[in-house]
Coordinates of C-alpha atoms in Angstrom, one line a residue:
M5 CA 4.5 7.7 -35.2
D6 CA 2.1 4.9 -37.0
L7 CA 1.0 3.3 -39.9
F8 CA -1.1 6.4 -40.5
S9 CA 1.2 9.0 -40.6
P10 CA 3.0 11.0 -43.4
I11 CA 6.3 10.4 -44.1
A12 CA 9.1 11.3 -46.6
L13 CA 11.1 9.3 -48.5
G14 CA 13.8 11.7 -50.1
D15 CA 11.7 13.5 -52.2
L16 CA 8.5 11.4 -51.7
Q17 CA 6.5 12.8 -49.4
L18 CA 3.4 10.3 -48.6
A19 CA 0.5 11.1 -46.7
N20 CA 0.6 7.0 -44.8
R21 CA 3.0 4.4 -44.4
V22 CA 1.1 1.7 -47.0
V23 CA 2.8 1.3 -49.6
M24 CA 1.3 -0.7 -52.7
A25 CA 3.8 -3.6 -53.6
P26 CA 5.4 -4.1 -57.1
L27 CA 2.8 -6.4 -58.6
T28 CA 3.4 -8.4 -62.0
R29 CA -0.5 -8.0 -63.5
L30 CA -0.1 -8.6 -67.4
R31 CA -2.8 -6.6 -69.0
A32 CA -0.6 -4.0 -71.3
G33 CA -1.2 -5.9 -74.4
A34 CA 1.3 -7.3 -77.0
A35 CA 2.8 -3.5 -77.1
G36 CA 3.4 -2.8 -73.8
V37 CA 1.3 0.5 -73.4
P38 CA -1.3 1.8 -70.8
N39 CA -4.4 1.2 -71.7
D40 CA -7.9 2.8 -69.8
L41 CA -7.9 -1.0 -67.4
I42 CA -4.3 0.2 -66.3
V43 CA -4.9 4.1 -65.6
E44 CA -7.8 3.0 -63.6
H45 CA -6.1 -0.2 -61.3
Y46 CA -3.8 2.1 -60.1
R47 CA -6.3 5.5 -60.2
Q48 CA -8.3 3.1 -56.9
R49 CA -5.2 3.1 -55.6
A50 CA -4.0 6.2 -54.7
G51 CA -5.6 6.4 -51.2
L52 CA -1.8 4.2 -50.6
G53 CA 0.8 6.4 -49.4
L54 CA 3.0 5.3 -52.4
I55 CA 1.9 3.1 -55.1
I56 CA 5.0 1.4 -56.7
T57 CA 4.2 0.1 -60.2
E58 CA 4.6 -3.4 -61.5
G59 CA 7.7 -4.4 -63.0
V60 CA 8.4 -2.0 -66.3
W61 CA 10.9 -3.1 -69.2
P62 CA 13.7 -0.9 -70.4
N63 CA 14.7 -2.4 -73.4
R64 CA 13.2 -4.5 -75.8
Q65 CA 15.0 -7.8 -75.0
S66 CA 14.3 -7.5 -71.6
R67 CA 11.0 -8.1 -71.2
G68 CA 9.7 -11.2 -68.7
Y69 CA 6.2 -11.6 -69.3
P70 CA 3.8 -11.0 -72.3
G71 CA 1.3 -8.0 -71.8
Q72 CA 3.6 -6.2 -69.1
P73 CA 3.9 -3.0 -70.4
G74 CA 7.4 -0.7 -71.1
I75 CA 8.7 2.5 -71.0
V76 CA 10.3 2.7 -74.4
T77 CA 8.2 4.4 -76.7
D78 CA 6.8 6.8 -77.6
E79 CA 2.9 5.4 -77.1
Q80 CA 4.0 3.6 -73.3
I81 CA 5.4 6.7 -72.7
A82 CA 2.3 8.6 -73.4
G83 CA 0.5 5.5 -71.7
W84 CA 2.3 6.0 -67.8
R85 CA 1.0 9.8 -68.7
R86 CA -2.4 9.1 -68.3
V87 CA -1.4 6.9 -65.2
A88 CA 0.7 9.4 -63.7
G89 CA -2.4 12.4 -64.0
A90 CA -5.2 9.9 -63.2
V91 CA -3.4 8.9 -59.2
H92 CA -2.0 12.7 -58.8
E93 CA -5.8 13.4 -59.3
R94 CA -6.7 11.5 -56.5
G95 CA -3.5 13.1 -54.1
G96 CA -2.1 10.3 -55.0
Q97 CA 2.1 9.3 -55.4
I98 CA 3.9 6.7 -58.0
V99 CA 7.1 5.0 -58.6
M100 CA 7.8 3.4 -61.7
Q101 CA 9.5 -0.2 -61.0
L102 CA 12.3 -0.2 -63.5
M103 CA 12.5 -4.3 -64.4
H104 CA 15.3 -5.3 -66.6
A105 CA 14.2 -9.3 -66.6
G106 CA 17.5 -11.1 -67.2
R107 CA 17.1 -14.9 -68.1
V108 CA 14.0 -14.9 -66.5
S109 CA 12.6 -14.4 -70.1
H110 CA 12.8 -16.4 -73.8
P111 CA 13.0 -15.0 -77.5
D112 CA 9.3 -15.3 -78.2
I113 CA 8.4 -13.2 -75.4
N114 CA 10.8 -10.5 -77.1
D115 CA 10.0 -10.7 -80.6
G116 CA 12.7 -13.0 -81.3
L117 CA 15.9 -11.3 -78.9
E118 CA 17.9 -13.3 -76.7
P119 CA 17.8 -12.8 -72.9
E120 CA 20.5 -11.5 -72.0
A121 CA 22.8 -12.3 -68.3
P122 CA 25.6 -11.2 -66.5
S123 CA 27.1 -15.4 -67.8
A124 CA 25.4 -17.5 -70.3
I125 CA 23.6 -19.8 -67.5
A126 CA 20.1 -21.3 -68.1
I127 CA 17.5 -21.0 -65.2
E128 CA 15.9 -24.6 -64.3
G129 CA 12.5 -25.0 -65.2
E130 CA 10.0 -23.9 -68.0
V131 CA 8.8 -20.3 -68.9
R132 CA 5.2 -19.2 -69.8
T133 CA 5.8 -17.6 -73.3
P134 CA 2.6 -16.3 -75.8
T135 CA 2.8 -19.8 -77.5
G136 CA 3.1 -22.2 -74.2
K137 CA 5.9 -23.1 -72.2
A138 CA 9.1 -23.8 -72.8
P139 CA 12.5 -24.1 -70.8
Y140 CA 14.2 -21.3 -70.3
P141 CA 17.4 -20.5 -72.8
V142 CA 21.2 -20.1 -72.0
P143 CA 21.3 -16.3 -72.0
H144 CA 23.4 -13.8 -73.5
A145 CA 26.3 -13.2 -71.5
L146 CA 26.9 -9.6 -71.9
G147 CA 30.4 -8.8 -72.5
A148 CA 32.2 -5.9 -70.6
D149 CA 31.5 -3.3 -73.4
E150 CA 28.0 -4.0 -73.3
L151 CA 27.3 -3.1 -70.0
G152 CA 27.2 0.4 -70.5
R153 CA 24.8 0.4 -72.9
V154 CA 22.3 -1.8 -70.4
R155 CA 23.3 1.1 -67.9
D156 CA 22.0 3.4 -70.1
E157 CA 19.4 1.9 -71.3
F158 CA 18.1 2.1 -67.1
V159 CA 18.9 5.5 -67.0
Q160 CA 17.2 6.7 -70.5
A161 CA 14.4 4.7 -69.0
A162 CA 14.2 6.4 -66.0
R163 CA 14.5 10.1 -67.7
N164 CA 11.6 8.7 -69.7
A165 CA 9.1 8.2 -66.5
I166 CA 9.9 11.3 -65.1
D167 CA 9.2 12.8 -68.5
A168 CA 5.8 11.0 -68.2
G169 CA 5.1 12.5 -65.2
L170 CA 6.0 10.0 -62.6
D171 CA 7.4 10.6 -59.4
G172 CA 10.4 8.5 -59.3
V173 CA 11.9 4.8 -59.3
E174 CA 12.2 1.6 -58.3
L175 CA 15.3 -0.1 -59.9
H176 CA 14.2 -3.8 -59.1
G177 CA 17.2 -5.5 -57.8
A178 CA 15.8 -8.5 -56.3
N179 CA 13.5 -11.8 -57.1
G180 CA 16.2 -13.7 -59.3
Y181 CA 16.2 -10.6 -62.2
L182 CA 19.0 -9.3 -64.3
L183 CA 20.4 -6.9 -61.9
H184 CA 19.6 -9.7 -58.7
E185 CA 21.6 -12.0 -61.1
F186 CA 24.5 -10.1 -60.9
L187 CA 24.9 -10.1 -56.8
S188 CA 24.0 -14.1 -56.8
P189 CA 27.4 -16.0 -57.2
V190 CA 25.1 -18.7 -58.7
S191 CA 24.0 -17.1 -61.7
N192 CA 27.0 -14.6 -61.8
E193 CA 30.1 -16.9 -62.7
R194 CA 31.8 -13.4 -64.6
T195 CA 35.8 -13.7 -64.2
D196 CA 36.3 -10.0 -65.3
S197 CA 35.9 -7.3 -62.3
Y198 CA 31.8 -7.7 -63.0
G199 CA 32.1 -11.2 -60.4
G200 CA 33.9 -13.3 -58.2
L201 CA 34.0 -11.7 -55.2
P202 CA 30.8 -10.4 -53.6
A203 CA 32.0 -5.7 -54.1
N204 CA 33.0 -7.2 -57.9
R205 CA 29.4 -8.5 -58.3
A206 CA 27.5 -5.3 -56.5
R207 CA 29.3 -3.8 -59.0
F208 CA 26.9 -3.6 -62.0
V209 CA 24.5 -2.7 -59.6
V210 CA 26.5 0.5 -57.9
E211 CA 27.0 1.2 -61.1
V212 CA 23.1 1.2 -62.9
V213 CA 21.7 3.0 -59.0
T214 CA 24.2 5.8 -59.5
A215 CA 24.0 6.6 -63.1
V216 CA 19.8 6.6 -62.6
A217 CA 20.4 8.6 -59.2
E218 CA 22.8 11.4 -61.3
A219 CA 20.2 11.0 -64.1
I220 CA 16.6 12.2 -62.0
G221 CA 18.3 13.2 -58.2
A222 CA 19.1 10.5 -55.9
G223 CA 15.7 11.5 -54.0
R224 CA 13.4 9.9 -56.7
V225 CA 15.0 7.0 -56.3
G226 CA 14.6 3.2 -54.6
L227 CA 15.7 0.0 -54.8
R228 CA 14.4 -3.7 -54.4
I229 CA 16.8 -6.1 -53.2
S230 CA 16.1 -9.9 -51.6
P231 CA 19.4 -10.8 -49.9
Q232 CA 18.6 -14.3 -49.9
H233 CA 15.2 -15.2 -51.1
N234 CA 16.2 -17.4 -53.7
I235 CA 13.8 -17.4 -56.4
Q236 CA 14.6 -17.8 -60.2
G237 CA 17.8 -19.5 -59.8
A238 CA 19.1 -16.6 -58.2
F239 CA 20.6 -18.7 -55.3
E240 CA 22.3 -17.0 -52.2
T241 CA 22.5 -19.7 -49.6
D242 CA 25.9 -18.5 -48.0
A243 CA 25.0 -16.0 -45.4
A244 CA 28.2 -14.6 -44.9
D245 CA 28.9 -14.1 -48.7
A246 CA 25.0 -12.4 -48.8
L247 CA 26.4 -10.2 -46.3
L248 CA 29.1 -9.3 -47.4
T249 CA 27.5 -8.9 -50.8
Y250 CA 24.6 -6.9 -49.9
G251 CA 26.8 -4.6 -47.2
A252 CA 29.5 -3.9 -50.3
L253 CA 26.4 -2.7 -52.2
L254 CA 25.1 -0.4 -49.7
D255 CA 28.2 0.7 -48.1
Q256 CA 28.7 2.1 -52.1
L257 CA 24.6 3.5 -52.4
R258 CA 25.0 5.5 -48.8
P259 CA 26.6 8.7 -50.2
L260 CA 23.5 9.0 -52.6
G261 CA 21.0 9.3 -50.5
L262 CA 18.5 7.6 -52.2
A263 CA 15.0 8.3 -51.3
Y264 CA 14.4 4.6 -50.1
L265 CA 15.8 1.0 -49.5
S266 CA 12.7 -1.9 -50.2
V267 CA 13.9 -5.0 -48.9
L268 CA 11.9 -8.2 -49.7
H269 CA 12.1 -10.8 -46.8
K270 CA 10.0 -12.8 -44.6
E271 CA 11.5 -11.4 -41.4
P272 CA 12.0 -7.8 -41.6
G273 CA 12.9 -7.3 -38.5
C274 CA 16.0 -10.0 -38.5
E275 CA 19.2 -9.4 -37.8
L276 CA 19.9 -9.3 -41.3
V277 CA 17.5 -6.9 -42.9
Q278 CA 18.2 -4.7 -39.8
E279 CA 22.4 -4.4 -40.6
L280 CA 21.7 -3.7 -44.5
R281 CA 19.5 -1.1 -42.5
Q282 CA 21.9 0.6 -40.7
R283 CA 24.4 0.4 -44.1
F284 CA 22.1 1.7 -46.1
G285 CA 21.5 4.5 -43.9
G286 CA 18.2 5.9 -45.4
P287 CA 14.5 4.6 -45.4
L288 CA 13.1 1.2 -44.7
I289 CA 10.4 -0.1 -47.5
A290 CA 9.3 -3.9 -45.7
N291 CA 8.2 -6.4 -47.5
S292 CA 7.2 -9.8 -45.9
G293 CA 4.3 -11.0 -47.7
F294 CA 5.9 -13.0 -51.2
A295 CA 4.9 -16.3 -49.1
S296 CA 2.2 -15.5 -46.5
V297 CA -0.1 -12.7 -46.8
T298 CA 0.9 -9.1 -44.9
T299 CA -1.9 -9.1 -42.4
R300 CA -3.4 -5.5 -40.7
E301 CA -1.2 -6.7 -37.5
E302 CA 1.7 -7.0 -39.5
A303 CA 2.0 -3.7 -40.9
L304 CA 0.9 -1.6 -37.5
G305 CA 3.8 -4.0 -35.8
L306 CA 6.6 -3.5 -38.8
I307 CA 6.2 0.5 -38.1
E308 CA 5.2 0.7 -33.7
D309 CA 8.7 -1.6 -33.6
A310 CA 10.6 0.3 -35.5
H311 CA 11.6 -2.4 -37.8
A312 CA 10.9 -0.1 -40.7
E313 CA 9.4 3.5 -41.7
A314 CA 6.8 1.9 -44.5
V315 CA 5.4 -1.5 -45.2
A316 CA 5.2 -2.8 -49.1
V317 CA 2.0 -4.3 -49.3
G318 CA 0.5 -6.9 -52.1
R319 CA -3.1 -8.7 -52.2
P320 CA -5.0 -7.2 -49.5
V321 CA -3.5 -4.0 -52.0
I322 CA -4.9 -6.2 -55.3
A323 CA -7.7 -6.9 -53.2
N324 CA -8.9 -3.7 -51.7
P325 CA -8.5 -0.5 -53.5
D326 CA -9.2 1.8 -50.5
L327 CA -7.3 -0.5 -48.2
V328 CA -6.1 2.1 -45.9
E329 CA -9.5 3.1 -45.1
R330 CA -10.4 -0.4 -44.4
W331 CA -6.9 -0.7 -42.1
A332 CA -7.6 2.7 -40.1
G333 CA -10.7 1.7 -39.5
E334 CA -10.5 -1.7 -39.1
H335 CA -13.3 -2.5 -41.6
P336 CA -13.6 -6.0 -43.0
E337 CA -11.8 -6.5 -46.0
N338 CA -12.6 -8.2 -49.9
E339 CA -10.8 -11.9 -50.8
P340 CA -8.6 -11.7 -53.4
Q341 CA -8.8 -14.1 -56.1
P342 CA -5.4 -15.8 -57.0
H343 CA -6.8 -16.7 -60.4
L344 CA -7.4 -13.7 -62.1
F345 CA -4.1 -12.1 -60.5
Y346 CA -2.6 -12.8 -64.5
A347 CA -5.8 -12.9 -66.1
A348 CA -7.0 -10.2 -69.3
G349 CA -9.5 -7.9 -68.3
A350 CA -11.3 -6.2 -65.7
E351 CA -12.5 -8.9 -63.4
G352 CA -10.0 -9.7 -60.5
Y353 CA -8.2 -6.2 -61.4
T354 CA -10.3 -3.1 -61.4
D355 CA -13.9 -4.4 -60.2
Y356 CA -13.2 -5.2 -56.4
P357 CA -16.0 -3.1 -54.5
T358 CA -14.8 -0.1 -52.2
L359 CA -16.8 0.5 -48.9
E360 CA -18.4 3.1 -49.9
Q361 CA -20.0 0.1 -52.5
V362 CA -20.6 -1.9 -50.2
G363 CA -22.6 0.2 -48.7

């Protein structure tokens, strides 16, 4: 097998193993509706084996950033239907990342609604709101009686994504957002059956993933995790505890037969990631490029060394809509423009040239 060979991830049939990592780009406006620009952005990248969308919010208080798209309203669903149609027209596959930001938010982002989290613990630092930077607020600690509502909102969002024509969903259990907040002993100080022991901290994530898999089919569901990534306050500095927590999570998810597990970790071949891969028992998408850019050579090596079934790539995909063609032919790459990653408009979003345009 090699990076450019086909593979099946559950019900997802990939033409190659280069995956577009979920990339926050904030072009959806105040209403969170995918527009012509977003449709074109994803359409351009349909040559990738799989597109994983930017994080999409499943309820109104789960939005983490101004300009982030949702999958709640009829207008949002219609917007995503256009995105999916454009990708499928070019033969691509696309899944939606469902991202509840949890405490990584602010009422000014969410129409005055209070962020919700496992425990009433604020993140240190500041959040960008539509009116400027502000300290992260203390979130509302979800009561046991509220967890079913949040789970059901994930389920409805997944159904909405499938209704919009997407090929599946990825549940965002990484980077300090809500599901990850339950896993981390620093952000989860609950004393009920959803806190304390590693298996208890994994419980809510298991319940959400299981419910979504039952609703739309496990072969269309992936999960993203970032063990010991230690950002946005979801710290996991105890290696033994992290292995117990994620091991408990994946042992319970293994029987479901999910489409894939995506792991964000700087060393995908390390003992932790590979043990979690074995515990999961299904395809692994490796993503090492958070701190450093994933290169063609690294991606080739991850597949050739059998460390993963596919590789998620971020910045090179932003800058090269035809990245698979460039990597397959060993062509030069466009340089990303980081100062435009979170800007508005087409610049740095849909105006990166293809090989054909460069001529």
